[in-house]
Coordinates of C-alpha atoms in Angstrom, one line a residue:
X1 CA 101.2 110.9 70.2
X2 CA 102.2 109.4 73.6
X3 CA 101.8 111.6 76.5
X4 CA 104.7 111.8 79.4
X5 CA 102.7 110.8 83.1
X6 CA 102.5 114.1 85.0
X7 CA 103.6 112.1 88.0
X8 CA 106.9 111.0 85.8
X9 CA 108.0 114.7 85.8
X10 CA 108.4 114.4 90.1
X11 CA 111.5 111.8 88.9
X12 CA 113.8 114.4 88.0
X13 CA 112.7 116.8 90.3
X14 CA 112.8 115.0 93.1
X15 CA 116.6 113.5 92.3
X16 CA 118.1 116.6 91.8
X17 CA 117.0 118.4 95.2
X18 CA 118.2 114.8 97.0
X19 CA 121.1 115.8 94.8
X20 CA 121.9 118.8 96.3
X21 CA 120.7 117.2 99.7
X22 CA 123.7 114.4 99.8
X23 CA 126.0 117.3 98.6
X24 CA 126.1 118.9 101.9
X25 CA 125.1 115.7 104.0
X26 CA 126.0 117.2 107.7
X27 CA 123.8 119.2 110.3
X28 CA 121.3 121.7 109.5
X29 CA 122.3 121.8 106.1
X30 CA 120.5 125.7 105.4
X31 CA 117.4 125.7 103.8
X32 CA 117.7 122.4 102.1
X33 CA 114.9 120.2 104.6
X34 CA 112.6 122.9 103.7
X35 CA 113.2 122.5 100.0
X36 CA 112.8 118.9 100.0
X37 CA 109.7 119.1 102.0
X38 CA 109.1 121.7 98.6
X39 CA 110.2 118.9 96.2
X40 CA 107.9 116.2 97.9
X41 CA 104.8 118.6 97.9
X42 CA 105.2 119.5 94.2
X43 CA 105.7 115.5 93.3
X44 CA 102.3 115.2 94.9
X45 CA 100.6 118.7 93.2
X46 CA 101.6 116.7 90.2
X47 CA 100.1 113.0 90.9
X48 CA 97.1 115.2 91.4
X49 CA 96.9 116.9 88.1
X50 CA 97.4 113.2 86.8
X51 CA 94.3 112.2 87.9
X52 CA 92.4 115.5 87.1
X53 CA 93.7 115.1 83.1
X54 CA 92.9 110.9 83.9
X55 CA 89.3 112.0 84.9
X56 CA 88.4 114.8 81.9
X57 CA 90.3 113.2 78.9
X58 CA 90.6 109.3 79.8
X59 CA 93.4 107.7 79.7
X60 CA 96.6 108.7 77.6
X61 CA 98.3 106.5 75.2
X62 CA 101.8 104.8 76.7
X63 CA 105.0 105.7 75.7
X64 CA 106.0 103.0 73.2
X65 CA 108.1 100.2 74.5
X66 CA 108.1 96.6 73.2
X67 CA 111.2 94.1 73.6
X68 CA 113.3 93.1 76.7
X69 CA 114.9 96.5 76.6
X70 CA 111.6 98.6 76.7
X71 CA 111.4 101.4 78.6
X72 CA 107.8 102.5 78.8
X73 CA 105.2 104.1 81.0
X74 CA 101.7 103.6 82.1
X75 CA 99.4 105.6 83.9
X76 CA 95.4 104.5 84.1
X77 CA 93.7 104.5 87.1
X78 CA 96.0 101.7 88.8
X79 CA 98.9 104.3 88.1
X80 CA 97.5 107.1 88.5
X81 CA 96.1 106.0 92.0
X82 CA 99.4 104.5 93.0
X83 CA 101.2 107.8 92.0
X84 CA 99.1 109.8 94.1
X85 CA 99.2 107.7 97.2
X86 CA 103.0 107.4 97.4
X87 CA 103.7 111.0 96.7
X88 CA 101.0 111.7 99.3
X89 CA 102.7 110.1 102.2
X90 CA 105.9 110.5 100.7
X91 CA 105.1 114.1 101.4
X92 CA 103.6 114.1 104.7
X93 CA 106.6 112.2 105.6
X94 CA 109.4 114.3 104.6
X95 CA 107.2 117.1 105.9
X96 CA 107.8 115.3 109.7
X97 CA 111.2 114.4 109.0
X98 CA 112.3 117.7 108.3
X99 CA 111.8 118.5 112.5
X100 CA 112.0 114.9 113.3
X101 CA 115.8 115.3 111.8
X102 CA 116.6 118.6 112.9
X103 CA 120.0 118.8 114.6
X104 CA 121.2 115.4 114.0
X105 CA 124.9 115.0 112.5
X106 CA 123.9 113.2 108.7
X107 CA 120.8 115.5 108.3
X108 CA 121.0 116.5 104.7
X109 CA 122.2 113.0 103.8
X110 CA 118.7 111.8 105.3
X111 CA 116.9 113.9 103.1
X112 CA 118.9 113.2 100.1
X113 CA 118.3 109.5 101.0
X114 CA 114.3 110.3 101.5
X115 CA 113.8 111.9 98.1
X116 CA 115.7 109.4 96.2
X117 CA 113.3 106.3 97.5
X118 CA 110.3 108.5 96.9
X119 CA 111.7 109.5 93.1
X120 CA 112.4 105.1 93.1
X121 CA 108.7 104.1 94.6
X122 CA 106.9 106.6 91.9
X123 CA 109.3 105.6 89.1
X124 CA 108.4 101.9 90.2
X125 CA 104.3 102.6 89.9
X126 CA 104.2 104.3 86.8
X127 CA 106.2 101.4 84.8
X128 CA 104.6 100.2 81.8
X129 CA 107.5 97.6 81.4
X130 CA 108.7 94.3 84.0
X131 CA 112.0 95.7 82.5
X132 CA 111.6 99.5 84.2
X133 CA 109.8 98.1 87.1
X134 CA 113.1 95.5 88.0
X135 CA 114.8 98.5 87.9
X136 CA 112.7 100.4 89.9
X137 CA 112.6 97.7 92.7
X138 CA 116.8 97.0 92.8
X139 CA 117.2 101.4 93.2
X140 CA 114.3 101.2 95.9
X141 CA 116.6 98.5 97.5
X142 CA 119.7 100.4 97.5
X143 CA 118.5 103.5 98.6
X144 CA 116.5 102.0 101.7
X145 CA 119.1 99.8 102.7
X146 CA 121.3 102.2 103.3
X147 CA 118.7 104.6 105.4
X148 CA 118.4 101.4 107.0
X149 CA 121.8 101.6 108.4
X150 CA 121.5 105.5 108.9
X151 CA 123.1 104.9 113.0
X152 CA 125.6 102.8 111.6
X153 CA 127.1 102.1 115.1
X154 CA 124.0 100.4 116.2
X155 CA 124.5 96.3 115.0
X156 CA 120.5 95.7 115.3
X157 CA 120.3 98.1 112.6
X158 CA 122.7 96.3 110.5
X159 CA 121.6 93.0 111.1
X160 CA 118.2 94.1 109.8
X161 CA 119.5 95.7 106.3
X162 CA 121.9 92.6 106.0
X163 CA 118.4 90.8 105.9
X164 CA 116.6 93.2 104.2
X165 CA 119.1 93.3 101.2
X166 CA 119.3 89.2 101.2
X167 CA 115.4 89.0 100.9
X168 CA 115.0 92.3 98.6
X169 CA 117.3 91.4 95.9
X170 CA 116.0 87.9 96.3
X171 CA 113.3 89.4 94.8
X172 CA 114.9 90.8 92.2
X173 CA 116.7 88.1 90.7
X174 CA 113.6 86.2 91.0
X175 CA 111.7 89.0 89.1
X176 CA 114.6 89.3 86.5
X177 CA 114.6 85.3 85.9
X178 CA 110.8 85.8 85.0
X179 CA 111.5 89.0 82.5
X180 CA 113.5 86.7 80.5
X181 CA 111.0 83.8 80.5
X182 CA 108.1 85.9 79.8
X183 CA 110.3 87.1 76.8
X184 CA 111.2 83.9 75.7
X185 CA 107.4 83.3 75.8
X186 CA 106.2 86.3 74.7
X187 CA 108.5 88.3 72.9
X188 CA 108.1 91.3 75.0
X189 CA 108.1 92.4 78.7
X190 CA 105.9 95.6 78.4
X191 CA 103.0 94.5 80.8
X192 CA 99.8 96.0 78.7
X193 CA 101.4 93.5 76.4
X194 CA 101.9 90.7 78.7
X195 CA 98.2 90.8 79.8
X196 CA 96.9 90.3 76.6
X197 CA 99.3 87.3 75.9
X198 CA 97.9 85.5 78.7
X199 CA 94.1 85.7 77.6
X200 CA 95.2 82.9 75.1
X201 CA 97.1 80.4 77.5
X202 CA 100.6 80.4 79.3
X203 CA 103.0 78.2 77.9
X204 CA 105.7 76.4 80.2
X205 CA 107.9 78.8 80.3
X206 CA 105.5 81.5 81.3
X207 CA 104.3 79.4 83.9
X208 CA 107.2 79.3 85.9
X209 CA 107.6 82.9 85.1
X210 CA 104.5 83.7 86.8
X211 CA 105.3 80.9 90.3
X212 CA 108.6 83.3 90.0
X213 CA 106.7 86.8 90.4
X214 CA 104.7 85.0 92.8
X215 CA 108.3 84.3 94.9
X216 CA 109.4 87.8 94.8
X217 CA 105.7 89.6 95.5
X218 CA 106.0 87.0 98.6
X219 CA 109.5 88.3 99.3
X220 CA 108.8 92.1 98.8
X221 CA 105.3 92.0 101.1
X222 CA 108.0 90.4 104.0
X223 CA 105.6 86.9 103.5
X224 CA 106.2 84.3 105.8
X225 CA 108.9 82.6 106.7
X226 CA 111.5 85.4 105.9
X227 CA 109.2 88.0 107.3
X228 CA 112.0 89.1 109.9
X229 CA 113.7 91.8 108.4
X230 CA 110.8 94.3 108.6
X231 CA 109.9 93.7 112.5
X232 CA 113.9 94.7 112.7
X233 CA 114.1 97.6 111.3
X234 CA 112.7 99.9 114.1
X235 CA 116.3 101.0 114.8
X236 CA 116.1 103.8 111.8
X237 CA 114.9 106.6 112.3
X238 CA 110.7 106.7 112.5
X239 CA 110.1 108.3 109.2
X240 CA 111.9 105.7 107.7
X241 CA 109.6 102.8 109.6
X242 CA 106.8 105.0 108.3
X243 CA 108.0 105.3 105.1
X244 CA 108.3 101.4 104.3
X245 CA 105.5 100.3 106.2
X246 CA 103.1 102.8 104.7
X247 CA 104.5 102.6 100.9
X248 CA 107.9 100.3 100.1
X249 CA 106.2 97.8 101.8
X250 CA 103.3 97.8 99.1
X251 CA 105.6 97.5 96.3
X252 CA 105.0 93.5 95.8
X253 CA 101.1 93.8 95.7
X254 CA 102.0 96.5 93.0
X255 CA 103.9 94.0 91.2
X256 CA 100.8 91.1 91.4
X257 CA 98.1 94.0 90.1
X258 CA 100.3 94.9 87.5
X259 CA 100.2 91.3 86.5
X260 CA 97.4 90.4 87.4
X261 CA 96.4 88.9 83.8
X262 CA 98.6 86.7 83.8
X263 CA 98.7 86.0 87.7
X264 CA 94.9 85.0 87.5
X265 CA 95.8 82.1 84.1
X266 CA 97.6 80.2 86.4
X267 CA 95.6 78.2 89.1
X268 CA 98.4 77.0 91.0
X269 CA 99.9 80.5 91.6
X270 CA 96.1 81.9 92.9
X271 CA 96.0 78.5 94.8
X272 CA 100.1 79.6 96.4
X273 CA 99.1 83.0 97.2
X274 CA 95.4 82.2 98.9
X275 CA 97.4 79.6 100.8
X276 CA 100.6 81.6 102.3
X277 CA 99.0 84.8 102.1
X278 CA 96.4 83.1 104.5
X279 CA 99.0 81.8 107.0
X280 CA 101.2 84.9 107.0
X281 CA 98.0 86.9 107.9
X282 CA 96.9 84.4 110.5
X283 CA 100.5 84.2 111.5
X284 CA 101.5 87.9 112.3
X285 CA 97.8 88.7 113.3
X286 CA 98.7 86.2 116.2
X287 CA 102.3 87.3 116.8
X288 CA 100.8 91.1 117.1
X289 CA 98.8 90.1 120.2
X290 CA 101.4 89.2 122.1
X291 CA 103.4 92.0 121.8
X292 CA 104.3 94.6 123.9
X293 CA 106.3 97.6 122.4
X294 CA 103.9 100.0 119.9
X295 CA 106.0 99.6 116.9
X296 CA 106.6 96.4 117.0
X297 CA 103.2 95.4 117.4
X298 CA 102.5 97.8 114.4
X299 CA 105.4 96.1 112.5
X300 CA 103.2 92.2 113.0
X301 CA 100.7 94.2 111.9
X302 CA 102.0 95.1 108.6
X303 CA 103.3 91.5 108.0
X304 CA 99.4 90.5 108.8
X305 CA 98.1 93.3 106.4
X306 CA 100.5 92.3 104.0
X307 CA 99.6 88.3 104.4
X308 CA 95.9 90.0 103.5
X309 CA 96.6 91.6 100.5
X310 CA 98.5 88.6 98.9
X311 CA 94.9 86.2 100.1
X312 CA 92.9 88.9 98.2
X313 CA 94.9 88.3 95.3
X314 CA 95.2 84.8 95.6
X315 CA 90.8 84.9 95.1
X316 CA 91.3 87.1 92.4
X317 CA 90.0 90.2 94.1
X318 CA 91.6 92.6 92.3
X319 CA 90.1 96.0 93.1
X320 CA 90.0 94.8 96.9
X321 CA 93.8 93.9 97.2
X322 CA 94.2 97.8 95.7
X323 CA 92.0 99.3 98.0
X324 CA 93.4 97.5 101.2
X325 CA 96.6 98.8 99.8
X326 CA 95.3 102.6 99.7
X327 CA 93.9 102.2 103.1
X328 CA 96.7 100.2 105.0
X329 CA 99.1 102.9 103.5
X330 CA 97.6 106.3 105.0
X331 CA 96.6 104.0 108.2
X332 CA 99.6 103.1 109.0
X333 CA 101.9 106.1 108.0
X334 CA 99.0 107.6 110.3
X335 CA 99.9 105.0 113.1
X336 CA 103.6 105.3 113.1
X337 CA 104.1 108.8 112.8
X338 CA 101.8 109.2 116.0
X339 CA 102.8 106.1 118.0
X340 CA 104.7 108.7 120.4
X341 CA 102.3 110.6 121.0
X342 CA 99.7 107.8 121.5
X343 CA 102.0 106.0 124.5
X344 CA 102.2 109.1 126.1
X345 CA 98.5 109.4 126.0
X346 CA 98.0 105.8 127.3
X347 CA 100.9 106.7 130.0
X348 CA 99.2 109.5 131.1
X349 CA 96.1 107.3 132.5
X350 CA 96.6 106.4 135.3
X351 CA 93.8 104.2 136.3
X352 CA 91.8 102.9 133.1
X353 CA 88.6 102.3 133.7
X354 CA 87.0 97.9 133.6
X355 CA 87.8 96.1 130.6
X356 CA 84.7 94.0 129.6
X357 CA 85.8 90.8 129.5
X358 CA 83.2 88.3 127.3
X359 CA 82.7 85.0 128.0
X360 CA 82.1 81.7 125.5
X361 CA 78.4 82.8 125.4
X362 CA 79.2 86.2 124.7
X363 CA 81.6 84.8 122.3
X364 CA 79.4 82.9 120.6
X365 CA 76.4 85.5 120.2
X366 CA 78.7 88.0 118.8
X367 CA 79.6 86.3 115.8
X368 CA 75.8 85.3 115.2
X369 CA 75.0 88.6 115.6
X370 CA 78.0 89.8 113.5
X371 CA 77.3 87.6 110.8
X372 CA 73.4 87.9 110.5
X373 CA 74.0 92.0 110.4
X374 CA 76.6 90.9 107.3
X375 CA 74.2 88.6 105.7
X376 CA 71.6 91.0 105.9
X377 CA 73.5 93.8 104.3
X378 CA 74.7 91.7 101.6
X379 CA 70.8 91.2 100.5
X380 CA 70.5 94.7 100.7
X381 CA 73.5 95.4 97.9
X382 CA 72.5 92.7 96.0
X383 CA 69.0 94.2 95.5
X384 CA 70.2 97.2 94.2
X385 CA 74.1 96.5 92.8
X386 CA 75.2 93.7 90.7
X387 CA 75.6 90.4 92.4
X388 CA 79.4 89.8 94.2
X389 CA 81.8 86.8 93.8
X390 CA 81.8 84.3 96.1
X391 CA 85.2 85.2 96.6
X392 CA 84.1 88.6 97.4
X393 CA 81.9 87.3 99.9
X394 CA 84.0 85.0 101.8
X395 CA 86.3 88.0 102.0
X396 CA 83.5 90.1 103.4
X397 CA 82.8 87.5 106.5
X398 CA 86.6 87.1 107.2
X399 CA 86.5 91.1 108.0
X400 CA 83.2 90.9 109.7
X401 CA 85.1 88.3 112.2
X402 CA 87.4 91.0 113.4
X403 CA 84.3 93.3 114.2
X404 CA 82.4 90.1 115.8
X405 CA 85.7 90.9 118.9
X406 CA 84.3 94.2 119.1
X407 CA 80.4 93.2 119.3
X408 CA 81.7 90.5 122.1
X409 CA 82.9 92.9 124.1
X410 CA 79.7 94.7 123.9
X411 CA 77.7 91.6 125.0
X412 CA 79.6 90.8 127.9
X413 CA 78.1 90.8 131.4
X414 CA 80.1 93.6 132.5
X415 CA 79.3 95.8 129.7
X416 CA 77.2 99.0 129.9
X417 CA 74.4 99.8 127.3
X418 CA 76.4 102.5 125.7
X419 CA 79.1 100.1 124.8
X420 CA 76.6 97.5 123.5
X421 CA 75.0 100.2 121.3
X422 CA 78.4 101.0 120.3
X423 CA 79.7 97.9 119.1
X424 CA 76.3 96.8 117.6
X425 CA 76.4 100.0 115.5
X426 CA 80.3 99.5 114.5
X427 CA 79.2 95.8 113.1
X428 CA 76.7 97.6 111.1
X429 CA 78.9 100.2 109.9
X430 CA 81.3 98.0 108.9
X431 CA 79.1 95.9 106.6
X432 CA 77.7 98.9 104.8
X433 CA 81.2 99.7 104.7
X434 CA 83.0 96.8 103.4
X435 CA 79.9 96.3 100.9
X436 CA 80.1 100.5 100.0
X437 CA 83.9 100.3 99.0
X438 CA 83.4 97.6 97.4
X439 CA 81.2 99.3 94.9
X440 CA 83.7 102.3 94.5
X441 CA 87.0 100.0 93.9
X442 CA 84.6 98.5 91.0
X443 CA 84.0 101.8 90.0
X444 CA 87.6 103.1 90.0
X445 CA 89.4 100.3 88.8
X446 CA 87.5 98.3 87.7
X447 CA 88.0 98.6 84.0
X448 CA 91.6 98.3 84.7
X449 CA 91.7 95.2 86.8
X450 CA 90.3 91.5 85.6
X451 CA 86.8 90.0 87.0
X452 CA 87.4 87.0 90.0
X453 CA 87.5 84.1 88.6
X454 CA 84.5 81.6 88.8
X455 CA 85.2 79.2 91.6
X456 CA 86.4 75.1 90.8
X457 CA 86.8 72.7 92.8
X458 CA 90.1 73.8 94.1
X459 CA 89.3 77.4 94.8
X460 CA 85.9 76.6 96.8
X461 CA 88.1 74.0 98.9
X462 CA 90.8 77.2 99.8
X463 CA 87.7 79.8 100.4
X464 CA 85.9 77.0 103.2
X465 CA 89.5 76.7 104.9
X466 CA 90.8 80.4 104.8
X467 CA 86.8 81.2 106.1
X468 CA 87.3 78.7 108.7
X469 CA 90.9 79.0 109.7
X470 CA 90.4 82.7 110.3
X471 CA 86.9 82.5 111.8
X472 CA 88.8 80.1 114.5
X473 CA 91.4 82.5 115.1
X474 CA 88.6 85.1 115.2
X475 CA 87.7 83.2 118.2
X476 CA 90.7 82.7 119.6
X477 CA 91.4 86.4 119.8
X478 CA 88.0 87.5 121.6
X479 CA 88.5 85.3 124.3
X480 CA 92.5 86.2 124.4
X481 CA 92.1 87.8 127.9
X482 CA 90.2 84.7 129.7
X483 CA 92.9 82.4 128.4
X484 CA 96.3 84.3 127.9
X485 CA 97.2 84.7 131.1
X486 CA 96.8 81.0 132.2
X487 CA 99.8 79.3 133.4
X488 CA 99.6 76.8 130.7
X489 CA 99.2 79.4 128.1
X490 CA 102.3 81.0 129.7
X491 CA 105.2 78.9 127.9
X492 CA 103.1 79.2 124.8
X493 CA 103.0 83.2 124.9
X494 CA 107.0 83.3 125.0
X495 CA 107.2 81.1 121.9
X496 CA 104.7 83.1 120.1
X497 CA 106.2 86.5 121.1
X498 CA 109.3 85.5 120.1
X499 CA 107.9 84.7 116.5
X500 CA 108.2 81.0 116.8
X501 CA 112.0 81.9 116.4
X502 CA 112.1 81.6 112.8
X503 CA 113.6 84.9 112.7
X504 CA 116.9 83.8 115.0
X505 CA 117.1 80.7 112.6
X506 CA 117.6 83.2 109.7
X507 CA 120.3 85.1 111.8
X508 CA 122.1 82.0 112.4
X509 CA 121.7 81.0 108.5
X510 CA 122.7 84.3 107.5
X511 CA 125.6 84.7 110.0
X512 CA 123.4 87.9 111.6
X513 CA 124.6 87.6 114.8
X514 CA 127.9 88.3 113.9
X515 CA 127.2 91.3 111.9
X516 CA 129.5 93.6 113.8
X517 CA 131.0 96.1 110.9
X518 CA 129.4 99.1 109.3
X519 CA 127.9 98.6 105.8

């Protein structure tokens, strides 16, 4: 007998408190913030549970569904993982909205707005159909468009939802397009279903249903080139920001795990996503640098994080792309809910102490050092745990790049012991670390998730230039300070900061500038 998802009870819950929220939208509407803080709390209690029944009697059967119009559910360890995660920070960040909003004039409508995205995201996670998760993804569209525009009289605002609906819903038209192909091909959309199909071959149709999911994950993660809607949106209030950045934002690696069968039988979609996940990485990791406001900087960083995820896919690295989802979530909810207080933390010193500045040679010996700690580590795991993909280990010296800047700055001339110690230690730490959660996403999920593929031509080809291309940027970055202040770099910097202006071309296409009425 199917079972109904625990989390799938939060749906109606949450709804009809946001319910009574939006009826009485104005200021301090009674006791309503506190019973939505309530409502979010109890949606998590429930995810919990999920996994407690998930962990002691396996995995419950889905609700039926088969056909275009099936409306099933699905919650395994991919679910049920999902479920708790959103209704986690979901929580947490209704919890700081309810003093972050006290006293403003649409208070009650926020909160009504708040719960009816959260109800949307968990709704969208626990979909056993492509038909329940379209729908999913057009409400989660709705809803945070209009909190979006929640000071109406401010036209950045608006400009930002007018290009966060265009690249949303572009997403969802893409997403339906591929429904009706894979049913066509198939003769379902449930995606249990749809996994299986693919173990035998994708036909044409399928094909280009899968290079369609492909567009909208790419629109959804706020991929390059139309990544300029979520660096905009900093003009709604912060738990919004920390809500999309830390869960919304997610929704389009959801979509590629959930069809991830399918996903992997095409080459030429791994070889798209390995290619502009790469760039969009590369891209916003380098954009980030140069900027100079906190949540902007933060908001790069998500498009960088994002650009990750999709690369992680693109090799096939299942249980990896989930994890970095997990951890970029409660990171950067973390990051944005305390950006205030972290600016006036750094405003309060007054005279910072030396920067150590590393030279080429520095440079240089870092990422030896960096990657002979790796190397070593990865002997050490493969003595004792089962041998990892190539993939997997490309992956594994991309991040050890990033901790290779931290290890430079340790060997620099200026630097004291301590900080050498320091550094050396955090390269170690994060070996045994990447290698370490490595081994527990295999355990989790696993079972849930297909194997990488093993390597052709192609893929080996797309793992030497991703290693290479961010291993040069790696570079780059540790000797930013000696170089981005030179006069010649100084032209450069403004173009970068500025995003290469890709995201004014979309205004002008889009007729953004002249956004001047509310939505």
């Amino acid at each position: 007998m199917p079972v109904v998802p625990l989390p799938l009870l939060a749906v109606p819950l949450l709804l009809a408190v946001a319910a009574l929220c939006l009826a009485r939208p104005g200021v301090r509407p009674g006791i309503l913030p506190r019973l939505a803080e309530a409502a979010a709390l109890a949606a998590f209690l429930l995810a919990a549970a999920a996994v407690v029944r998930l962990v002691v009697f396996g995995q419950a059967a889905p609700t039926p569904g088969e056909g275009v119009d099936a409306i099933s559910f699905r919650l395994d360890a991919v679910g049920a993982t999902m479920a708790v995660l959103v209704a986690f920070v979901g929580w947490i960040v209704v919890r700081y909205a309810r003093r972050y909003l006290d006293g403003e004039a649409r208070e009650g409508a926020f909160h009504g707005l708040m719960l009816t995205a959260l109800a949307a995201v968990l709704l969208l996670v626990q979909a056993g159909s492509l038909v329940l998760m379209l729908a999913a993804f057009v409400a989660v569209g709705i809803v945070l468009r209009r909190l979006l525009v929640f000071y109406p009289g401010r036209p950045e605002a608006r400009r930002a939802a007018a290009k966060f609906a265009l690249v949303w819903h572009g997403g969802d038209v893409f997403l339906g397009v591929a429904a009706g192909l894979f049913w066509l091909a198939f003769g379902t959309t449930d995606l249990a279903a749809l996994g299986r199909a693919a173990a035998t071959g994708l036909p044409v149709g399928a094909q280009v249903a899968v290079a369609l999911v492909v567009l909208a994950a790419a629109l959804k993660t706020a991929a390059f080139p139309l990544h300029g809607w979520l660096t905009e949106v900093m003009e709604a209030p912060t738990p919004v920001s920390a809500l999309l950045h830390a869960g919304i934002i997610n929704a389009g690696g959801v979509l590629l795990i959930r069809l991830a069968e399918p996903v992997q039988a095409s080459p030429g979609a791994m070889a798209a996503l390995v290619m502009l996940g790469g760039f969009t990485a590369l891209f916003g990791a380098t954009v980030m640098l140069t900027q100079s406001a906190a949540k902007t900087a933060l908001a790069w960083s998500t498009v960088s994080q994002m650009g990750f995820m999709l690369l992680q896919c693109g090799l096939g690295l299942w249980t990896l792309a989930l994890l970095h989802i997990v951890a970029h979530s409660l990171y950067k909810a973390h990051a944005f809910l305390a950006a205030g207080g972290a600016v006036e933390a750094v405003a309060a010193i007054r005279r910072p102490g030396p920067v150590a500045v590393p030279g080429g040679g520095a440079v240089l010996r870092a990422f030896a050092l960096a990657l002979a700690v790796y190397a070593g580590v990865a002997l050490v795991f493969g003595w004792f745990a089962a041998p990892k993909a190539p993939q997997a280990l490309a992956l594994g010296a991309i991040l050890i790049f990033g901790v290779a800047y931290l290890v430079a700055q340790g060997l620099a001339d200026a630097a004291p012991a301590a900080l050498t110690r320091r550094t050396g230690l955090a390269a170690l730490a994060a070996a045994f670390g990447y290698f370490g959660f490595h081994v527990a996403a295999g355990v989790l999920w696993g079972e849930s998730l297909p194997a990488p593929p093993a390597p052709g031509p192609l893929e080996w080809a797309l793992v030497v230039v991703a290693v290479g291309s961010f291993g040069l940027i790696a570079v780059a970055q540790a000797l930013f300070p000696l170089w981005a202040h030179h006069p010649a770099a100084a032209g450069l910097r403004v173009h970068v900061a500025n995003g290469l202006y890709l995201n004014a071309a979309l205004d002008r296409l889009i007729g953004g500038f002249r956004t001047a009425r509310p939505l």
